[in-house]
Amino acid sequence: DIDRDAFANSSLAVINIPAFVWADDNLDLKSYDLIRVNKMTVSEESHPPRNVMMQRISLEVYNPDHTKKWNLYNEKWEKTEA
């Protein structure tokens, strides 16, 4: 388990937590101005919250082996280009 405020006030640009299932608001990346995450690796079972993704349009979310990337607009995993 990861506390929803685990990255509060961090200046991390990349977060790799491949076993973490990100859904709903179980990880807060929107309410702290100091969070500068631009790339995340999470479980493919994740469904990144739309409200967070809309606030962080540049955030790239990948599955553990980076073969799929979360598409904000379709709200589904899509294969990455080789």
mmCIF file of N, CA and C in Angstrom:
data_model
loop_
_atom_site.group_PDB
_atom_site.id
_atom_site.type_symbol
_atom_site.label_atom_id
_atom_site.label_comp_id
_atom_site.label_asym_id
_atom_site.label_seq_id
_atom_site.Cartn_x
_atom_site.Cartn_y
_atom_site.Cartn_z
ATOM 1 N N ASP A 1 0.838 -1.190 0.000
ATOM 2 C CA ASP A 1 0.000 0.000 0.000
ATOM 3 C C ASP A 1 0.880 1.250 0.000
ATOM 4 N N ILE A 2 0.410 2.237 -0.700
ATOM 5 C CA ILE A 2 1.093 3.523 -0.750
ATOM 6 C C ILE A 2 0.127 4.573 -0.232
ATOM 7 N N ASP A 3 0.562 5.370 0.714
ATOM 8 C CA ASP A 3 -0.282 6.438 1.243
ATOM 9 C C ASP A 3 -0.607 7.409 0.124
ATOM 10 N N ARG A 4 -1.837 7.874 0.072
ATOM 11 C CA ARG A 4 -2.249 8.759 -1.017
ATOM 12 C C ARG A 4 -1.436 10.051 -1.061
ATOM 13 N N ASP A 5 -0.838 10.447 0.054
ATOM 14 C CA ASP A 5 -0.019 11.653 0.098
ATOM 15 C C ASP A 5 1.481 11.346 0.120
ATOM 16 N N ALA A 6 1.851 10.165 -0.314
ATOM 17 C CA ALA A 6 3.247 9.726 -0.245
ATOM 18 C C ALA A 6 4.210 10.662 -0.976
ATOM 19 N N PHE A 7 3.745 11.307 -2.021
ATOM 20 C CA PHE A 7 4.636 12.150 -2.808
ATOM 21 C C PHE A 7 4.372 13.636 -2.597
ATOM 22 N N ALA A 8 3.672 13.953 -1.521
ATOM 23 C CA ALA A 8 3.380 15.351 -1.202
ATOM 24 C C ALA A 8 4.673 16.140 -1.065
ATOM 25 N N ASN A 9 4.703 17.291 -1.678
ATOM 26 C CA ASN A 9 5.840 18.204 -1.618
ATOM 27 C C ASN A 9 7.129 17.613 -2.176
ATOM 28 N N SER A 10 7.005 16.642 -3.039
ATOM 29 C CA SER A 10 8.205 16.064 -3.647
ATOM 30 C C SER A 10 8.546 16.815 -4.926
ATOM 31 N N SER A 11 9.740 16.605 -5.398
ATOM 32 C CA SER A 11 10.141 17.203 -6.667
ATOM 33 C C SER A 11 10.537 16.113 -7.655
ATOM 34 N N LEU A 12 9.958 14.931 -7.477
ATOM 35 C CA LEU A 12 10.251 13.817 -8.371
ATOM 36 C C LEU A 12 9.705 14.077 -9.772
ATOM 37 N N ALA A 13 10.464 13.697 -10.776
ATOM 38 C CA ALA A 13 9.993 13.815 -12.152
ATOM 39 C C ALA A 13 9.484 12.480 -12.671
ATOM 40 N N VAL A 14 10.024 11.376 -12.121
ATOM 41 C CA VAL A 14 9.651 10.029 -12.563
ATOM 42 C C VAL A 14 9.308 9.191 -11.341
ATOM 43 N N ILE A 15 8.197 8.480 -11.427
ATOM 44 C CA ILE A 15 7.798 7.566 -10.365
ATOM 45 C C ILE A 15 7.605 6.184 -10.974
ATOM 46 N N ASN A 16 8.337 5.188 -10.448
ATOM 47 C CA ASN A 16 8.209 3.805 -10.901
ATOM 48 C C ASN A 16 7.654 2.965 -9.763
ATOM 49 N N ILE A 17 6.391 2.601 -9.883
ATOM 50 C CA ILE A 17 5.746 1.731 -8.898
ATOM 51 C C ILE A 17 4.917 0.698 -9.680
ATOM 52 N N PRO A 18 5.593 -0.217 -10.387
ATOM 53 C CA PRO A 18 4.937 -1.111 -11.338
ATOM 54 C C PRO A 18 3.886 -2.046 -10.758
ATOM 55 N N ALA A 19 3.896 -2.312 -9.473
ATOM 56 C CA ALA A 19 2.885 -3.189 -8.887
ATOM 57 C C ALA A 19 1.691 -2.406 -8.350
ATOM 58 N N PHE A 20 1.768 -1.081 -8.370
ATOM 59 C CA PHE A 20 0.716 -0.233 -7.811
ATOM 60 C C PHE A 20 -0.444 -0.096 -8.787
ATOM 61 N N VAL A 21 -1.648 -0.342 -8.305
ATOM 62 C CA VAL A 21 -2.853 -0.149 -9.111
ATOM 63 C C VAL A 21 -3.397 1.242 -8.789
ATOM 64 N N TRP A 22 -3.230 2.141 -9.731
ATOM 65 C CA TRP A 22 -3.666 3.522 -9.552
ATOM 66 C C TRP A 22 -5.086 3.666 -10.066
ATOM 67 N N ALA A 23 -5.995 4.004 -9.174
ATOM 68 C CA ALA A 23 -7.398 4.171 -9.550
ATOM 69 C C ALA A 23 -8.050 5.138 -8.578
ATOM 70 N N ASP A 24 -9.178 5.662 -8.995
ATOM 71 C CA ASP A 24 -9.900 6.618 -8.175
ATOM 72 C C ASP A 24 -8.926 7.709 -7.736
ATOM 73 N N ASP A 25 -8.947 8.062 -6.491
ATOM 74 C CA ASP A 25 -8.013 9.067 -5.991
ATOM 75 C C ASP A 25 -7.127 8.465 -4.913
ATOM 76 N N ASN A 26 -6.610 7.237 -5.160
ATOM 77 C CA ASN A 26 -5.789 6.593 -4.141
ATOM 78 C C ASN A 26 -4.352 7.105 -4.125
ATOM 79 N N LEU A 27 -4.018 8.033 -5.013
ATOM 80 C CA LEU A 27 -2.704 8.670 -5.012
ATOM 81 C C LEU A 27 -2.923 10.121 -5.404
ATOM 82 N N ASP A 28 -2.548 11.035 -4.547
ATOM 83 C CA ASP A 28 -2.808 12.451 -4.780
ATOM 84 C C ASP A 28 -1.627 13.096 -5.495
ATOM 85 N N LEU A 29 -1.839 13.435 -6.759
ATOM 86 C CA LEU A 29 -0.806 14.134 -7.534
ATOM 87 C C LEU A 29 -1.296 15.500 -7.990
ATOM 88 N N LYS A 30 -2.425 15.918 -7.489
ATOM 89 C CA LYS A 30 -2.980 17.158 -8.007
ATOM 90 C C LYS A 30 -2.976 18.319 -7.026
ATOM 91 N N SER A 31 -2.954 18.061 -5.757
ATOM 92 C CA SER A 31 -3.158 19.164 -4.823
ATOM 93 C C SER A 31 -1.874 19.789 -4.293
ATOM 94 N N TYR A 32 -0.739 19.375 -4.785
ATOM 95 C CA TYR A 32 0.523 19.959 -4.325
ATOM 96 C C TYR A 32 1.273 20.559 -5.504
ATOM 97 N N ASP A 33 1.520 21.848 -5.457
ATOM 98 C CA ASP A 33 2.199 22.532 -6.551
ATOM 99 C C ASP A 33 3.621 22.056 -6.756
ATOM 100 N N LEU A 34 4.237 21.478 -5.734
ATOM 101 C CA LEU A 34 5.636 21.089 -5.844
ATOM 102 C C LEU A 34 5.834 19.743 -6.524
ATOM 103 N N ILE A 35 4.769 19.013 -6.765
ATOM 104 C CA ILE A 35 4.916 17.720 -7.441
ATOM 105 C C ILE A 35 5.106 17.979 -8.929
ATOM 106 N N ARG A 36 6.209 17.488 -9.456
ATOM 107 C CA ARG A 36 6.553 17.738 -10.842
ATOM 108 C C ARG A 36 6.654 16.438 -11.647
ATOM 109 N N VAL A 37 5.879 15.477 -11.295
ATOM 110 C CA VAL A 37 5.923 14.183 -11.959
ATOM 111 C C VAL A 37 5.511 14.346 -13.417
ATOM 112 N N ASN A 38 6.337 13.825 -14.324
ATOM 113 C CA ASN A 38 5.964 13.867 -15.732
ATOM 114 C C ASN A 38 5.917 12.479 -16.360
ATOM 115 N N LYS A 39 6.373 11.458 -15.602
ATOM 116 C CA LYS A 39 6.321 10.093 -16.117
ATOM 117 C C LYS A 39 6.105 9.137 -14.950
ATOM 118 N N MET A 40 5.159 8.201 -15.138
ATOM 119 C CA MET A 40 4.872 7.201 -14.108
ATOM 120 C C MET A 40 4.797 5.824 -14.741
ATOM 121 N N THR A 41 5.200 4.825 -13.956
ATOM 122 C CA THR A 41 5.026 3.432 -14.333
ATOM 123 C C THR A 41 4.174 2.803 -13.241
ATOM 124 N N VAL A 42 3.031 2.246 -13.652
ATOM 125 C CA VAL A 42 2.095 1.636 -12.707
ATOM 126 C C VAL A 42 1.577 0.322 -13.288
ATOM 127 N N SER A 43 0.854 -0.422 -12.481
ATOM 128 C CA SER A 43 0.263 -1.676 -12.930
ATOM 129 C C SER A 43 -0.695 -1.426 -14.093
ATOM 130 N N GLU A 44 -0.742 -2.384 -15.001
ATOM 131 C CA GLU A 44 -1.661 -2.280 -16.137
ATOM 132 C C GLU A 44 -3.122 -2.418 -15.702
ATOM 133 N N GLU A 45 -3.331 -2.820 -14.476
ATOM 134 C CA GLU A 45 -4.689 -2.872 -13.920
ATOM 135 C C GLU A 45 -5.177 -1.483 -13.514
ATOM 136 N N SER A 46 -4.300 -0.510 -13.604
ATOM 137 C CA SER A 46 -4.634 0.855 -13.209
ATOM 138 C C SER A 46 -5.613 1.507 -14.171
ATOM 139 N N HIS A 47 -6.356 2.450 -13.633
ATOM 140 C CA HIS A 47 -7.221 3.331 -14.415
ATOM 141 C C HIS A 47 -6.992 4.728 -13.846
ATOM 142 N N PRO A 48 -5.934 5.393 -14.336
ATOM 143 C CA PRO A 48 -5.581 6.702 -13.774
ATOM 144 C C PRO A 48 -6.786 7.644 -13.747
ATOM 145 N N PRO A 49 -6.970 8.342 -12.637
ATOM 146 C CA PRO A 49 -8.128 9.229 -12.488
ATOM 147 C C PRO A 49 -8.134 10.346 -13.525
ATOM 148 N N ARG A 50 -9.248 10.500 -14.173
ATOM 149 C CA ARG A 50 -9.378 11.516 -15.225
ATOM 150 C C ARG A 50 -9.103 12.920 -14.693
ATOM 151 N N ASN A 51 -9.592 13.228 -13.490
ATOM 152 C CA ASN A 51 -9.400 14.579 -12.963
ATOM 153 C C ASN A 51 -7.921 14.897 -12.754
ATOM 154 N N VAL A 52 -7.138 13.923 -12.342
ATOM 155 C CA VAL A 52 -5.696 14.137 -12.167
ATOM 156 C C VAL A 52 -5.031 14.281 -13.536
ATOM 157 N N MET A 53 -5.380 13.396 -14.448
ATOM 158 C CA MET A 53 -4.769 13.424 -15.779
ATOM 159 C C MET A 53 -5.090 14.725 -16.516
ATOM 160 N N MET A 54 -6.289 15.250 -16.334
ATOM 161 C CA MET A 54 -6.656 16.506 -16.999
ATOM 162 C C MET A 54 -5.870 17.689 -16.423
ATOM 163 N N GLN A 55 -5.523 17.629 -15.151
ATOM 164 C CA GLN A 55 -4.730 18.699 -14.555
ATOM 165 C C GLN A 55 -3.260 18.583 -14.920
ATOM 166 N N ARG A 56 -2.849 17.392 -15.297
ATOM 167 C CA ARG A 56 -1.445 17.141 -15.651
ATOM 168 C C ARG A 56 -1.384 16.522 -17.043
ATOM 169 N N ILE A 57 -1.766 17.305 -18.041
ATOM 170 C CA ILE A 57 -1.853 16.832 -19.422
ATOM 171 C C ILE A 57 -0.533 16.225 -19.897
ATOM 172 N N SER A 58 0.580 16.747 -19.441
ATOM 173 C CA SER A 58 1.885 16.267 -19.905
ATOM 174 C C SER A 58 2.323 14.965 -19.217
ATOM 175 N N LEU A 59 1.579 14.513 -18.216
ATOM 176 C CA LEU A 59 1.940 13.291 -17.496
ATOM 177 C C LEU A 59 1.796 12.069 -18.404
ATOM 178 N N GLU A 60 2.864 11.291 -18.517
ATOM 179 C CA GLU A 60 2.849 10.052 -19.288
ATOM 180 C C GLU A 60 2.803 8.890 -18.315
ATOM 181 N N VAL A 61 1.829 7.997 -18.502
ATOM 182 C CA VAL A 61 1.654 6.856 -17.609
ATOM 183 C C VAL A 61 1.830 5.584 -18.434
ATOM 184 N N TYR A 62 2.762 4.727 -17.979
ATOM 185 C CA TYR A 62 3.102 3.499 -18.697
ATOM 186 C C TYR A 62 2.818 2.270 -17.855
ATOM 187 N N ASN A 63 2.610 1.156 -18.540
ATOM 188 C CA ASN A 63 2.512 -0.134 -17.854
ATOM 189 C C ASN A 63 3.940 -0.570 -17.487
ATOM 190 N N PRO A 64 4.107 -1.619 -16.676
ATOM 191 C CA PRO A 64 5.439 -1.988 -16.172
ATOM 192 C C PRO A 64 6.524 -2.215 -17.229
ATOM 193 N N ASP A 65 6.177 -2.784 -18.375
ATOM 194 C CA ASP A 65 7.227 -3.018 -19.378
ATOM 195 C C ASP A 65 7.245 -1.945 -20.476
ATOM 196 N N HIS A 66 6.501 -0.891 -20.271
ATOM 197 C CA HIS A 66 6.440 0.267 -21.170
ATOM 198 C C HIS A 66 5.996 -0.087 -22.584
ATOM 199 N N THR A 67 5.243 -1.163 -22.725
ATOM 200 C CA THR A 67 4.699 -1.515 -24.036
ATOM 201 C C THR A 67 3.357 -0.839 -24.276
ATOM 202 N N LYS A 68 2.783 -0.272 -23.201
ATOM 203 C CA LYS A 68 1.505 0.426 -23.320
ATOM 204 C C LYS A 68 1.571 1.728 -22.545
ATOM 205 N N LYS A 69 0.830 2.699 -23.067
ATOM 206 C CA LYS A 69 0.758 4.021 -22.450
ATOM 207 C C LYS A 69 -0.724 4.358 -22.256
ATOM 208 N N TRP A 70 -1.041 5.004 -21.142
ATOM 209 C CA TRP A 70 -2.415 5.384 -20.859
ATOM 210 C C TRP A 70 -2.819 6.543 -21.760
ATOM 211 N N ASN A 71 -3.954 6.388 -22.455
ATOM 212 C CA ASN A 71 -4.480 7.449 -23.293
ATOM 213 C C ASN A 71 -5.540 8.204 -22.504
ATOM 214 N N LEU A 72 -5.259 9.431 -22.186
ATOM 215 C CA LEU A 72 -6.145 10.266 -21.379
ATOM 216 C C LEU A 72 -7.518 10.419 -22.017
ATOM 217 N N TYR A 73 -7.558 10.608 -23.322
ATOM 218 C CA TYR A 73 -8.817 10.936 -23.990
ATOM 219 C C TYR A 73 -9.705 9.715 -24.213
ATOM 220 N N ASN A 74 -9.085 8.570 -24.487
ATOM 221 C CA ASN A 74 -9.850 7.334 -24.658
ATOM 222 C C ASN A 74 -10.010 6.575 -23.347
ATOM 223 N N GLU A 75 -9.248 6.979 -22.348
ATOM 224 C CA GLU A 75 -9.228 6.334 -21.045
ATOM 225 C C GLU A 75 -9.005 4.824 -21.147
ATOM 226 N N LYS A 76 -7.927 4.477 -21.872
ATOM 227 C CA LYS A 76 -7.547 3.073 -21.986
ATOM 228 C C LYS A 76 -6.061 2.985 -22.330
ATOM 229 N N TRP A 77 -5.518 1.790 -22.125
ATOM 230 C CA TRP A 77 -4.126 1.518 -22.459
ATOM 231 C C TRP A 77 -4.001 1.328 -23.962
ATOM 232 N N GLU A 78 -2.967 1.916 -24.552
ATOM 233 C CA GLU A 78 -2.692 1.755 -25.966
ATOM 234 C C GLU A 78 -1.237 1.364 -26.150
ATOM 235 N N LYS A 79 -0.996 0.529 -27.146
ATOM 236 C CA LYS A 79 0.376 0.082 -27.421
ATOM 237 C C LYS A 79 1.238 1.274 -27.781
ATOM 238 N N THR A 80 2.463 1.243 -27.251
ATOM 239 C CA THR A 80 3.422 2.293 -27.603
ATOM 240 C C THR A 80 4.087 1.913 -28.908
ATOM 241 N N GLU A 81 4.571 2.909 -29.606
ATOM 242 C CA GLU A 81 5.263 2.645 -30.859
ATOM 243 C C GLU A 81 6.689 2.235 -30.566
ATOM 244 N N ALA A 82 7.178 1.308 -31.354
ATOM 245 C CA ALA A 82 8.541 0.784 -31.155
ATOM 246 C C ALA A 82 9.581 1.767 -31.599
#
